[in-house]
mmCIF file with all atom_site columns, C-alpha atoms in Angstrom:
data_model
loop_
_atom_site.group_PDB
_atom_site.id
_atom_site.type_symbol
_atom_site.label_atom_id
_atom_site.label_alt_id
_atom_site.label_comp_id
_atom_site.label_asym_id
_atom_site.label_entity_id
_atom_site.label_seq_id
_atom_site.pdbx_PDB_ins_code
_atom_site.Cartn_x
_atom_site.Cartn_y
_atom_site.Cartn_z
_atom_site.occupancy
_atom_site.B_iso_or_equiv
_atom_site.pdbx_formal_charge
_atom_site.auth_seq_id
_atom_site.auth_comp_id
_atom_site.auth_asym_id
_atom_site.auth_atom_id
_atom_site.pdbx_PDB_model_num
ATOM 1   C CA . UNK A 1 1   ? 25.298  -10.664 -6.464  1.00 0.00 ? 121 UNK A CA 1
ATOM 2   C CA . UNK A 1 2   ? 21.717  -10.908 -4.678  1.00 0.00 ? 122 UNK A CA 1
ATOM 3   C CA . UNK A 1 3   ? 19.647  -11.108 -8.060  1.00 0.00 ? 123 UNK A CA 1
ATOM 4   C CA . UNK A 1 4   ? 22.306  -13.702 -9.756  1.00 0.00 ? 124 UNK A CA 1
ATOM 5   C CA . UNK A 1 5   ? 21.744  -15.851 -6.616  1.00 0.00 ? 125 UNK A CA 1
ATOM 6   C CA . UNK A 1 6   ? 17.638  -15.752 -7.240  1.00 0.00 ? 126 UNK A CA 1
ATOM 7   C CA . UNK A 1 7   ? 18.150  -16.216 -11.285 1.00 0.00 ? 127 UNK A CA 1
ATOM 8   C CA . UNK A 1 8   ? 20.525  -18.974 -10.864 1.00 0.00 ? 128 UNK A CA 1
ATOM 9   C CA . UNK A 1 9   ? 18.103  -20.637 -8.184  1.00 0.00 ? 129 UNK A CA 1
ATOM 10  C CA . UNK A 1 10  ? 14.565  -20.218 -10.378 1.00 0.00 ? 130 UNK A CA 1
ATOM 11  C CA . UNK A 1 11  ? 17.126  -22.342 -12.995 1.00 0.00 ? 131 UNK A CA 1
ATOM 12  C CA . UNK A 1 12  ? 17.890  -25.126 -10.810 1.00 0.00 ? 132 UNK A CA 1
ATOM 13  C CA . UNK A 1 13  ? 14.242  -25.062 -9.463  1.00 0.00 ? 133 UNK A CA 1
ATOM 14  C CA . UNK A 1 14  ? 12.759  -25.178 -12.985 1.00 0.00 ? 134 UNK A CA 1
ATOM 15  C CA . UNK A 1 15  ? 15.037  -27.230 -14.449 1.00 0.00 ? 135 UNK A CA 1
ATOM 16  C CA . UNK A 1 16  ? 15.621  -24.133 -17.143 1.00 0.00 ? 136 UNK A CA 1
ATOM 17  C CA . UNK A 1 17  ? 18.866  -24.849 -18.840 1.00 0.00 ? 137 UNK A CA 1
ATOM 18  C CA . UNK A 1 18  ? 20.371  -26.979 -16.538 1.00 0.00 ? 138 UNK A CA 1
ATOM 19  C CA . UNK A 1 19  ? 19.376  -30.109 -14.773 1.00 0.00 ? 139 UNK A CA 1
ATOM 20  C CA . UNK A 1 20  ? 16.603  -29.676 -11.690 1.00 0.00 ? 140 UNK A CA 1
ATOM 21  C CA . UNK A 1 21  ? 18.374  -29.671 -8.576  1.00 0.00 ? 141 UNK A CA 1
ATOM 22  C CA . UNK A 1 22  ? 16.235  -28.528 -5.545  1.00 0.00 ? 142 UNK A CA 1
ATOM 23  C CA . UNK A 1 23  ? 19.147  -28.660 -3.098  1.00 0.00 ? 143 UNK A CA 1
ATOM 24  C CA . UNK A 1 24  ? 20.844  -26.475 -5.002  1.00 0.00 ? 144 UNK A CA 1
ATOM 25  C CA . UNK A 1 25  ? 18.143  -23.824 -5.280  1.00 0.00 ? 145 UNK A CA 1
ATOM 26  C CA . UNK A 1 26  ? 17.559  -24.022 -2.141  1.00 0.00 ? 146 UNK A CA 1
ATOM 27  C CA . UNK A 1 27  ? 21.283  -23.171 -1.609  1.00 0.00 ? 147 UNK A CA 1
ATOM 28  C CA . UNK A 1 28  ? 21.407  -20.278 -3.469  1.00 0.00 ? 148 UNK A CA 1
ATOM 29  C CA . UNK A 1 29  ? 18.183  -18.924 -2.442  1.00 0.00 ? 149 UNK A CA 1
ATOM 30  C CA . UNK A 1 30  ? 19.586  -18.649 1.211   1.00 0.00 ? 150 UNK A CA 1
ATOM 31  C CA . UNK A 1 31  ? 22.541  -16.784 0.279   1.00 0.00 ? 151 UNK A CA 1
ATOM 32  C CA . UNK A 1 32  ? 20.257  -14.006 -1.678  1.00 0.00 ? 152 UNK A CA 1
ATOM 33  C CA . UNK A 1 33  ? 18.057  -13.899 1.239   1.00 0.00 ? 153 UNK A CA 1
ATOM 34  C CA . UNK A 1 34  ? 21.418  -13.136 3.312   1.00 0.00 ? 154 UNK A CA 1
ATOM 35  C CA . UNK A 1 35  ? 22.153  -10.323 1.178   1.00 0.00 ? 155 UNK A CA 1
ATOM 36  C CA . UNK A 1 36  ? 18.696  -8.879  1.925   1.00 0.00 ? 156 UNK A CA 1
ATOM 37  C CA . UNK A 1 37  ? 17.325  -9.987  -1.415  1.00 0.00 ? 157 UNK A CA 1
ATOM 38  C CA . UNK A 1 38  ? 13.465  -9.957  -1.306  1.00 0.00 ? 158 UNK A CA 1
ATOM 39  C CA . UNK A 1 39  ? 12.615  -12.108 -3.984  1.00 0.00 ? 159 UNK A CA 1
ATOM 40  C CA . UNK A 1 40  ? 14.975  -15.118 -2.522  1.00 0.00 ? 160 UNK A CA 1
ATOM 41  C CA . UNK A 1 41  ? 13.605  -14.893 0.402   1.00 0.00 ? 161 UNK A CA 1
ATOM 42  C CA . UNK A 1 42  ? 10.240  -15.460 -0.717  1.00 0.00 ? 162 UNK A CA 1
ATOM 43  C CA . UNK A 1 43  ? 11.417  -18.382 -2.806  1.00 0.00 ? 163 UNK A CA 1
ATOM 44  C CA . UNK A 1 44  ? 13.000  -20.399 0.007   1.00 0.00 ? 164 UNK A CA 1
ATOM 45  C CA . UNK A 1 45  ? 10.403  -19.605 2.095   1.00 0.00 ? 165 UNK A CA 1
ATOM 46  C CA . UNK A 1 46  ? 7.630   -21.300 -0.289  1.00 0.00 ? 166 UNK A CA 1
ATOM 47  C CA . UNK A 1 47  ? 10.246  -23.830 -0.334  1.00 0.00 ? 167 UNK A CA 1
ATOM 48  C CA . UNK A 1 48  ? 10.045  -24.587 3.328   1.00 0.00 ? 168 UNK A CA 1
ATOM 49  C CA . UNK A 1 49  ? 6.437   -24.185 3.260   1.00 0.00 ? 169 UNK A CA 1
ATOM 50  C CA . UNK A 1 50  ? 6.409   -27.088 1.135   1.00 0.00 ? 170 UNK A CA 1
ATOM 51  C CA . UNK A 1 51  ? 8.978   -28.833 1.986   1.00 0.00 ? 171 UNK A CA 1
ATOM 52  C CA . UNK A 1 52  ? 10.275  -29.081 -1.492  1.00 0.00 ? 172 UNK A CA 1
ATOM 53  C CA . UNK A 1 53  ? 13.828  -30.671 -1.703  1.00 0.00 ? 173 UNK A CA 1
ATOM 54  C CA . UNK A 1 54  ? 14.186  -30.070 2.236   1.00 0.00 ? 174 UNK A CA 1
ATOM 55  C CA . UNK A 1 55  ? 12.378  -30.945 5.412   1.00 0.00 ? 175 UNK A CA 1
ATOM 56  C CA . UNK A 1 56  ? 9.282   -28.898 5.736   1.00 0.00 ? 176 UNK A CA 1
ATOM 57  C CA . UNK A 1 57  ? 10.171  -26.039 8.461   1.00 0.00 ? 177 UNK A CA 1
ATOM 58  C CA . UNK A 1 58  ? 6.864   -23.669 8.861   1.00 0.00 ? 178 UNK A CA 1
ATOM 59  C CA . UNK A 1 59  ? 8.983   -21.649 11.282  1.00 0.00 ? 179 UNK A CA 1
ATOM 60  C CA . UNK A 1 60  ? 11.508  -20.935 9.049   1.00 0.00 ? 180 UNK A CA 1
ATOM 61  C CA . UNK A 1 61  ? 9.206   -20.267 6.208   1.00 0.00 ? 181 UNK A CA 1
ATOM 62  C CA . UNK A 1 62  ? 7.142   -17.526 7.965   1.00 0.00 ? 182 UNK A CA 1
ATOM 63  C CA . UNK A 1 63  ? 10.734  -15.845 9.031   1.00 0.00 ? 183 UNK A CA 1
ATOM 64  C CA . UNK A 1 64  ? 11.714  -15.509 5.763   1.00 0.00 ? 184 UNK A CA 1
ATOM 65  C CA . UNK A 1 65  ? 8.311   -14.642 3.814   1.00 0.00 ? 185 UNK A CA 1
ATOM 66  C CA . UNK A 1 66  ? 7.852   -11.984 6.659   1.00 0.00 ? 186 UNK A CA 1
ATOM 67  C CA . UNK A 1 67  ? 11.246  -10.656 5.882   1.00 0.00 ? 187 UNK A CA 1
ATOM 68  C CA . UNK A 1 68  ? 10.273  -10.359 2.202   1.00 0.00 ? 188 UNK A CA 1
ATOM 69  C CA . UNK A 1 69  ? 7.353   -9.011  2.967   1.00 0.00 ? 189 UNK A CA 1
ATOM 70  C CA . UNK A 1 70  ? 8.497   -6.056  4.933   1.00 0.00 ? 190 UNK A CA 1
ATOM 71  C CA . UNK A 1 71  ? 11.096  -5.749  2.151   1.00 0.00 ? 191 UNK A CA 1
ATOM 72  C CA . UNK A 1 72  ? 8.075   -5.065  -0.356  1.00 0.00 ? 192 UNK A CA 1
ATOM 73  C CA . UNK A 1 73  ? 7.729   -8.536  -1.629  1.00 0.00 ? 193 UNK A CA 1
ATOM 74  C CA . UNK A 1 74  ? 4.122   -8.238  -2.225  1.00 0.00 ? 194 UNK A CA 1
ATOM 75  C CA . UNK A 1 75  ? 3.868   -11.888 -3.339  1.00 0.00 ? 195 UNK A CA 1
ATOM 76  C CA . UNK A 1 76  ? 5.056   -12.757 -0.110  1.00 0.00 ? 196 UNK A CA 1
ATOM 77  C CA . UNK A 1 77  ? 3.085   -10.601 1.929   1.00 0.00 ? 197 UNK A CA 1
ATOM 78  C CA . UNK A 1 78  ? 0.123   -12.903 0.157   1.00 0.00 ? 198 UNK A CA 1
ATOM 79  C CA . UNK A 1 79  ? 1.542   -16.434 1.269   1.00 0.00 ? 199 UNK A CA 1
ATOM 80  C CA . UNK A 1 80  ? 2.152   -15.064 4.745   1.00 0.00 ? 200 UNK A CA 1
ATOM 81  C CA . UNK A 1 81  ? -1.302  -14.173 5.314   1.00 0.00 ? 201 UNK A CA 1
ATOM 82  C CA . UNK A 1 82  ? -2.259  -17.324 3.699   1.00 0.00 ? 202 UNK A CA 1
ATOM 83  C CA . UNK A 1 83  ? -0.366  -19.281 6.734   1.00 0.00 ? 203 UNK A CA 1
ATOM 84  C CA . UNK A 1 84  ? -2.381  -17.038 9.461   1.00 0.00 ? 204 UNK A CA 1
ATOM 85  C CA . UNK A 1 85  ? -5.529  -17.315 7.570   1.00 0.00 ? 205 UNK A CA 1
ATOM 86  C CA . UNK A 1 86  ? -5.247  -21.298 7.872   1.00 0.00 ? 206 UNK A CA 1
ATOM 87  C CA . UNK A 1 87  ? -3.215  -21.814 10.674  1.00 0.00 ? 207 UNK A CA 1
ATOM 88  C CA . UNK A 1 88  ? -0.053  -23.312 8.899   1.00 0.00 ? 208 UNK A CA 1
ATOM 89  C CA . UNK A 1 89  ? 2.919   -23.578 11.426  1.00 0.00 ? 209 UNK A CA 1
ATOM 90  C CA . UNK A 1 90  ? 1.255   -21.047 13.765  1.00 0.00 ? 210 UNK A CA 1
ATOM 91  C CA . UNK A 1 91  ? -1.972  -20.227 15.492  1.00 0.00 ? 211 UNK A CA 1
ATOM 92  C CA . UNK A 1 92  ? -4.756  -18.944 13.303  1.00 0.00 ? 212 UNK A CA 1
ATOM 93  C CA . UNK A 1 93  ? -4.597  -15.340 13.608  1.00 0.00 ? 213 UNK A CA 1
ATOM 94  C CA . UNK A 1 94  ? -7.055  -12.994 11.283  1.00 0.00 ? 214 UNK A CA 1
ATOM 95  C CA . UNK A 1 95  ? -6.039  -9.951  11.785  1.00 0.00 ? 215 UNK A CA 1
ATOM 96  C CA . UNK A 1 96  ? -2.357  -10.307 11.061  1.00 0.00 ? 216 UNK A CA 1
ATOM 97  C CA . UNK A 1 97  ? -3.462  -12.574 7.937   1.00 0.00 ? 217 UNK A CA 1
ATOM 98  C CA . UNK A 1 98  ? -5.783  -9.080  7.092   1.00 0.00 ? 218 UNK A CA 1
ATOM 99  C CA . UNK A 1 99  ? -2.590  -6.740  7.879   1.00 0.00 ? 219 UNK A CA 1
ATOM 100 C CA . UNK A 1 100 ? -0.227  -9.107  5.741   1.00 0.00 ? 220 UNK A CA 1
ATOM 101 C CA . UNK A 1 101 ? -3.361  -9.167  3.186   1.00 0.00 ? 221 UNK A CA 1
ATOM 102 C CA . UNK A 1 102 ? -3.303  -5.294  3.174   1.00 0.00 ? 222 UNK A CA 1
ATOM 103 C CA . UNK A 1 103 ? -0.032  -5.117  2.781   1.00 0.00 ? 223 UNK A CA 1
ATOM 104 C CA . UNK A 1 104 ? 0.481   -7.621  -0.845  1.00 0.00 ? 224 UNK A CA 1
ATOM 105 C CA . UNK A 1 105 ? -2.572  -5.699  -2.255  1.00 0.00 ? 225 UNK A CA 1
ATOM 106 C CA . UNK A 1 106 ? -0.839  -2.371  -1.651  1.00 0.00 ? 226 UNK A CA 1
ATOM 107 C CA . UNK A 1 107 ? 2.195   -3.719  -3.251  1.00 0.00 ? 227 UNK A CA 1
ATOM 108 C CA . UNK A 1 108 ? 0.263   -4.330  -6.399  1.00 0.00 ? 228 UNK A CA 1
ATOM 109 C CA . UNK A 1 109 ? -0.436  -8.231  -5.764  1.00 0.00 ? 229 UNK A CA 1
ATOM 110 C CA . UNK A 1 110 ? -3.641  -8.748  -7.172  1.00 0.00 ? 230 UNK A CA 1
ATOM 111 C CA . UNK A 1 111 ? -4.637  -11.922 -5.830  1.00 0.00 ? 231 UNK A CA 1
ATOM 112 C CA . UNK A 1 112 ? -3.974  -10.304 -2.138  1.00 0.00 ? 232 UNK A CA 1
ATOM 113 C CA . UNK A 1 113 ? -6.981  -7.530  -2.535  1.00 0.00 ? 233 UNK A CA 1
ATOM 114 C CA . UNK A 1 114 ? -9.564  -10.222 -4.068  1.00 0.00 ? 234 UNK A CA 1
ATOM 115 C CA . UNK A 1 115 ? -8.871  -12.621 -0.733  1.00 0.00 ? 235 UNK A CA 1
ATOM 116 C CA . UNK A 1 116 ? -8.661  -9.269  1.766   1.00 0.00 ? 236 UNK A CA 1
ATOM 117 C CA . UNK A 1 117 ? -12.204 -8.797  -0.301  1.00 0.00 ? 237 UNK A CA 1
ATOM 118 C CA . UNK A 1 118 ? -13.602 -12.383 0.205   1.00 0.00 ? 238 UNK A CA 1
ATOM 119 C CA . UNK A 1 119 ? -12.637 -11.743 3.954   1.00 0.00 ? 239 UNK A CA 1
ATOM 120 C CA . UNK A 1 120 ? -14.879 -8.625  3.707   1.00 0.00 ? 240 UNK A CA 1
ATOM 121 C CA . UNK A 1 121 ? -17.549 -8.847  1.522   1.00 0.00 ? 241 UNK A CA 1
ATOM 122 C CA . UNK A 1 122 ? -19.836 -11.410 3.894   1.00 0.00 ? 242 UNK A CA 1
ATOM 123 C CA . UNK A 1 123 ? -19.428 -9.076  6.829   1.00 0.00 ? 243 UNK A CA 1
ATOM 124 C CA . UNK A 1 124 ? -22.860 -8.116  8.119   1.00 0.00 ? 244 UNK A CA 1
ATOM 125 C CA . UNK A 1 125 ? -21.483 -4.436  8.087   1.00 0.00 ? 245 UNK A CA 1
ATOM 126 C CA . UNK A 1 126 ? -21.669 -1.937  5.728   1.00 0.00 ? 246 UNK A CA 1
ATOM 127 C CA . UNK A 1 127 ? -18.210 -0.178  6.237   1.00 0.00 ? 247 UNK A CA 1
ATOM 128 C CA . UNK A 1 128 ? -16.213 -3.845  5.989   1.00 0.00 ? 248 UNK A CA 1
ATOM 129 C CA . UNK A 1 129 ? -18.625 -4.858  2.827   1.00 0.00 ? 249 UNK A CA 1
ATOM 130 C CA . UNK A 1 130 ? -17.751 -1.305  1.372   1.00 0.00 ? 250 UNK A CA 1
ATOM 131 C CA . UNK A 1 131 ? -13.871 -2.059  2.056   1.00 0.00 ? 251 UNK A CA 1
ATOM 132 C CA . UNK A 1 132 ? -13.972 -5.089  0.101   1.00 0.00 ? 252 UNK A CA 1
ATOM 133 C CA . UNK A 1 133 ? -15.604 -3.174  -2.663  1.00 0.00 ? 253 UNK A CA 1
ATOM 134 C CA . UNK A 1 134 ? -12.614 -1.198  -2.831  1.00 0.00 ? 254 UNK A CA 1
ATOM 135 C CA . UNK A 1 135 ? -10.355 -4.475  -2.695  1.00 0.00 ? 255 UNK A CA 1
ATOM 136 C CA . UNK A 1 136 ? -11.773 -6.149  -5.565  1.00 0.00 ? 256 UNK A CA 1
ATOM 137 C CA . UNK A 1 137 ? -11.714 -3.125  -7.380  1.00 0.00 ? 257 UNK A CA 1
ATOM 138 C CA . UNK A 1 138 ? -7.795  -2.971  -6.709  1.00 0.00 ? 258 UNK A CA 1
ATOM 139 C CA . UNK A 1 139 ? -7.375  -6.432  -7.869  1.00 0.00 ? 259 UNK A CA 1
ATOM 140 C CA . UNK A 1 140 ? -9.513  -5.559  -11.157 1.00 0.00 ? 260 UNK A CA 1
ATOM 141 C CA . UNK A 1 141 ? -7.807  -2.969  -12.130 1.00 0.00 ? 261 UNK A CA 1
ATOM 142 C CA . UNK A 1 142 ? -4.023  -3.825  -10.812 1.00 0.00 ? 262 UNK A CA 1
ATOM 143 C CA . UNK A 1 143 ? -1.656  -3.861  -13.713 1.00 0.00 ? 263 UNK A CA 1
ATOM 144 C CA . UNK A 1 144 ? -1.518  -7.914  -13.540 1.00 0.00 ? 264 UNK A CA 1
ATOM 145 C CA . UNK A 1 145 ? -5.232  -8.365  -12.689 1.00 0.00 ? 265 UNK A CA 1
ATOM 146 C CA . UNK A 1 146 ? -7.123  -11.117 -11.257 1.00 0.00 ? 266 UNK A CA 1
ATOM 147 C CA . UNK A 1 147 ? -9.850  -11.807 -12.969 1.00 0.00 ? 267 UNK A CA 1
ATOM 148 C CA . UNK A 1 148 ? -11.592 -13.380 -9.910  1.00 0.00 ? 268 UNK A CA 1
ATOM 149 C CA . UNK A 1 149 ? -11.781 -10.035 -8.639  1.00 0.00 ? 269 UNK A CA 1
ATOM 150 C CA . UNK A 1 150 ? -13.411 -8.693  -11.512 1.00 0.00 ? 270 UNK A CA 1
ATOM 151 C CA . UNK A 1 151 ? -16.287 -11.252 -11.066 1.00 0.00 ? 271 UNK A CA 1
ATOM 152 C CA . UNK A 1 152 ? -16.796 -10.479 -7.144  1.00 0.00 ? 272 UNK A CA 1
ATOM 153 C CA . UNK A 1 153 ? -16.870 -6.828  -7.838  1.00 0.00 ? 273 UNK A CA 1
ATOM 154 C CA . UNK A 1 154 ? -19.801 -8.157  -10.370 1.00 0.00 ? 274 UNK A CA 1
ATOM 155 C CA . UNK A 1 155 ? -21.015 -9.709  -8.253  1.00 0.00 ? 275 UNK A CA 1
ATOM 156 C CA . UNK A 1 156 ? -21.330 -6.784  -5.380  1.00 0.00 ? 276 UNK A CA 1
ATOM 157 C CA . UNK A 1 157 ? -22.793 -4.563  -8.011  1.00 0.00 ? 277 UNK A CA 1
ATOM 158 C CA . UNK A 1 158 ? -25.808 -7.328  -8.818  1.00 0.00 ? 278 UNK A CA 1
ATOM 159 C CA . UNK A 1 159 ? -26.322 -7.452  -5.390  1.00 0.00 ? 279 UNK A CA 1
ATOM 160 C CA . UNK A 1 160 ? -26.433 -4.110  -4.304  1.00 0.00 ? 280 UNK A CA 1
ATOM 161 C CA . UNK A 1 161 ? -23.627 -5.633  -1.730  1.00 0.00 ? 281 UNK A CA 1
ATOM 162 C CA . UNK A 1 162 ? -22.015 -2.743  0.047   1.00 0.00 ? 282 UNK A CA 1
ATOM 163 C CA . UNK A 1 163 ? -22.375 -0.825  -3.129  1.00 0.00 ? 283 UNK A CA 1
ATOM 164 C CA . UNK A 1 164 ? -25.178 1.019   -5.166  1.00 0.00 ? 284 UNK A CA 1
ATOM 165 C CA . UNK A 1 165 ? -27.102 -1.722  -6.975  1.00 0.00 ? 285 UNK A CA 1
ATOM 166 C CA . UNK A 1 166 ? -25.897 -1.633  -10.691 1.00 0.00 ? 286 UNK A CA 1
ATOM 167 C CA . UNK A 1 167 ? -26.290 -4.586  -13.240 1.00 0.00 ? 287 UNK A CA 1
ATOM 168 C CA . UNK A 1 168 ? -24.879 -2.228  -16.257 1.00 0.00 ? 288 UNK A CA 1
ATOM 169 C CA . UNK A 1 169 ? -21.610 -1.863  -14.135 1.00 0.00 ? 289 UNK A CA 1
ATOM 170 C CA . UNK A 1 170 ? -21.805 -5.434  -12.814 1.00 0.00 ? 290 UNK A CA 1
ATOM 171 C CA . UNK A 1 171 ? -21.826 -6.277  -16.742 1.00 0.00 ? 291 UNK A CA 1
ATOM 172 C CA . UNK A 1 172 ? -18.423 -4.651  -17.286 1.00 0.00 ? 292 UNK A CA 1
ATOM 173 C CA . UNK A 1 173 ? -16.868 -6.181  -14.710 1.00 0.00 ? 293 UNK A CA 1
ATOM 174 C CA . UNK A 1 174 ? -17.850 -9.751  -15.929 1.00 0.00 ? 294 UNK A CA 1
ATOM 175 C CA . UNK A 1 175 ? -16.897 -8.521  -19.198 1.00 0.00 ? 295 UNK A CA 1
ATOM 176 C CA . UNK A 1 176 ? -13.551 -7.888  -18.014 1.00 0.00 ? 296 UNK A CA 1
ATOM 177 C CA . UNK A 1 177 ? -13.344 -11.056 -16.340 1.00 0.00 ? 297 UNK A CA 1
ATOM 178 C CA . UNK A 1 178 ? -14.278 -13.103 -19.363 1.00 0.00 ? 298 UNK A CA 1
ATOM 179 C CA . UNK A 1 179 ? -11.904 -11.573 -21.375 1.00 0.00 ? 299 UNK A CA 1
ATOM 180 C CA . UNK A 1 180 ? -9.076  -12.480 -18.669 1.00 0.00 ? 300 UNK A CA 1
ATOM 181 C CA . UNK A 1 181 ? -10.681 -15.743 -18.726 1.00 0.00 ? 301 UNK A CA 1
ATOM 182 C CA . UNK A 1 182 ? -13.066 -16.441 -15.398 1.00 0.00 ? 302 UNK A CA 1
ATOM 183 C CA . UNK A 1 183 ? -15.366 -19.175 -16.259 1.00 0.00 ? 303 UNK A CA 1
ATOM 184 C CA . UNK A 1 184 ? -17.566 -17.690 -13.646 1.00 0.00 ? 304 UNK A CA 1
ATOM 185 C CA . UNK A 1 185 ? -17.538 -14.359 -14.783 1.00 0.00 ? 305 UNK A CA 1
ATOM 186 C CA . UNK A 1 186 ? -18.306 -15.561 -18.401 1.00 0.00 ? 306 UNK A CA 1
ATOM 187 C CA . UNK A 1 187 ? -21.106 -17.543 -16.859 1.00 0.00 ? 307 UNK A CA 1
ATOM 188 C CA . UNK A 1 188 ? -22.861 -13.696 -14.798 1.00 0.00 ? 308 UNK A CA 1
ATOM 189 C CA . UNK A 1 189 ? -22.183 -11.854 -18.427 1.00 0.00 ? 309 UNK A CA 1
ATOM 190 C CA . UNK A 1 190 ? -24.069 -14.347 -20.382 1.00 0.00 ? 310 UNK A CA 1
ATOM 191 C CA . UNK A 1 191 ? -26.866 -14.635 -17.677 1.00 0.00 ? 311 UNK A CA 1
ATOM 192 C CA . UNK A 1 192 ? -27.310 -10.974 -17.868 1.00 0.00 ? 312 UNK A CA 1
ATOM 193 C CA . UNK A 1 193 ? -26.975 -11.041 -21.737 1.00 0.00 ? 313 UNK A CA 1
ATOM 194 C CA . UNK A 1 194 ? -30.128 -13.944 -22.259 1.00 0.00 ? 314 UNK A CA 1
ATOM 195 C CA . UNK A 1 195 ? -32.286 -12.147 -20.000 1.00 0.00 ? 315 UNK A CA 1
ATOM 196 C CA . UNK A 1 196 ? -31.672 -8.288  -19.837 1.00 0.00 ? 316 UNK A CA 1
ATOM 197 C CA . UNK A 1 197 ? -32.656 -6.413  -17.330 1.00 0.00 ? 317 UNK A CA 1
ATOM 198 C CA . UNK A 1 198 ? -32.138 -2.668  -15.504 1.00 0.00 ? 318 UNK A CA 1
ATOM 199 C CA . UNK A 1 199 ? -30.335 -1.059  -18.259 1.00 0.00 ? 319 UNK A CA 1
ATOM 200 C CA . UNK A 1 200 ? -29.049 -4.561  -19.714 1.00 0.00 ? 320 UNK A CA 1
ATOM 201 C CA . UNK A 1 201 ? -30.140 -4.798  -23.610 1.00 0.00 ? 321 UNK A CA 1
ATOM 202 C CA . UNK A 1 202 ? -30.382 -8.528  -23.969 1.00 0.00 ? 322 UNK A CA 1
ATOM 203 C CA . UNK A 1 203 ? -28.264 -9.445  -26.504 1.00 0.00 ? 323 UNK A CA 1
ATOM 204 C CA . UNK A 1 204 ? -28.704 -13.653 -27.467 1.00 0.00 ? 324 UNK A CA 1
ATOM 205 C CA . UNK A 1 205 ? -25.861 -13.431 -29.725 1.00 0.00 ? 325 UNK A CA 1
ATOM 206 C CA . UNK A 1 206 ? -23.175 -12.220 -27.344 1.00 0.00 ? 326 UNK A CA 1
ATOM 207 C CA . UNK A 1 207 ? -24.918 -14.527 -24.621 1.00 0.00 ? 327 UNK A CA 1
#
């Protein structure tokens, strides 16, 4: 079965239970992806990104992380657009890493909407910086957030970046962050906090 093929491979990759055996993974993951089985896919795929326990073979990665990817692999959608964005075993290519970007932070990927939002946000127009407003907020609030999304968002509102200007709303979203642990956004809330300011009581103690 597809899923016992990507359970037993995580094992042997991990080294949970039994003793690590890349090869083996690697084996196993093929034969879920053969069966259509998103998640192996996406796991042999990083795995010839890397070249872990095999011969690096970009090619063959972005085959199979596109394949996941259209299967709803959302995580995979991410590390796809990651090889456009850079240029990893193909030309770089923006727009499919955006498309590929799109499509992870519609399938609930969190870190996928906070890059599609760095992409955005320094855009000298005010329709892309207001699109990567709405990406950060997706990766805020997705169920799994990232936190560094949280802080951009923050940030945007501080600003007045594509977005009404709005330090009591930038505080929640560094709050947010803090409490999912973003230096950064820790850092922006206790700025805020010391100084007050535009609806902002300053509070030294929570500072």
């Amino acid at each position: 079965h597809p899923d016992a093929c990507a359970q037993a491979g995580a094992a042997f990759e991990d080294g949970t239970g039994v003793t690590a055996d890349l090869a083996r993974a690697a084996d196993l993951y093929r034969r879920g992806c053969a069966s259509h089985h998103a998640e192996s896919c996406r796991r042999i795929g990083v795995m010839q990104l890397l070249g872990a326990g095999m011969p690096q073979d970009l090619a063959q990665a972005r085959v199979n992380l596109q394949t996941a990817c259209e299967a709803h692999n959302a995580r995979s959608c991410f590390d796809l657009a990651r090889m456009y964005e850079r240029g990893v075993g193909t030309s770089e290519d923006f727009e499919r890493a955006r498309r590929w970007l799109t499509a992870g932070c519609e399938g609930g990927y969190a870190p996928a909407c906070t890059r599609m939002g760095r992409m955005l946000s320094g855009s000298d127009t005010d329709r892309e910086r207001r699109e990567a407003s709405s990406f950060f907020t997706r990766g805020c609030r997705a169920a799994e957030l990232d936190a560094e999304a949280c802080t951009a968002l923050g940030d945007m509102h501080a600003e007045g970046r594509g977005v009404a200007r709005d330090l009591v709303h930038a505080a929640r979203q560094y709050e947010r962050a803090c409490e999912h642990d973003d230096i950064v956004g820790c850092e922006r809330l206790g700025s805020l906090l010391r100084e007050g300011a535009d609806g902002v009581a300053a509070d030294a103690r929570r500072a």
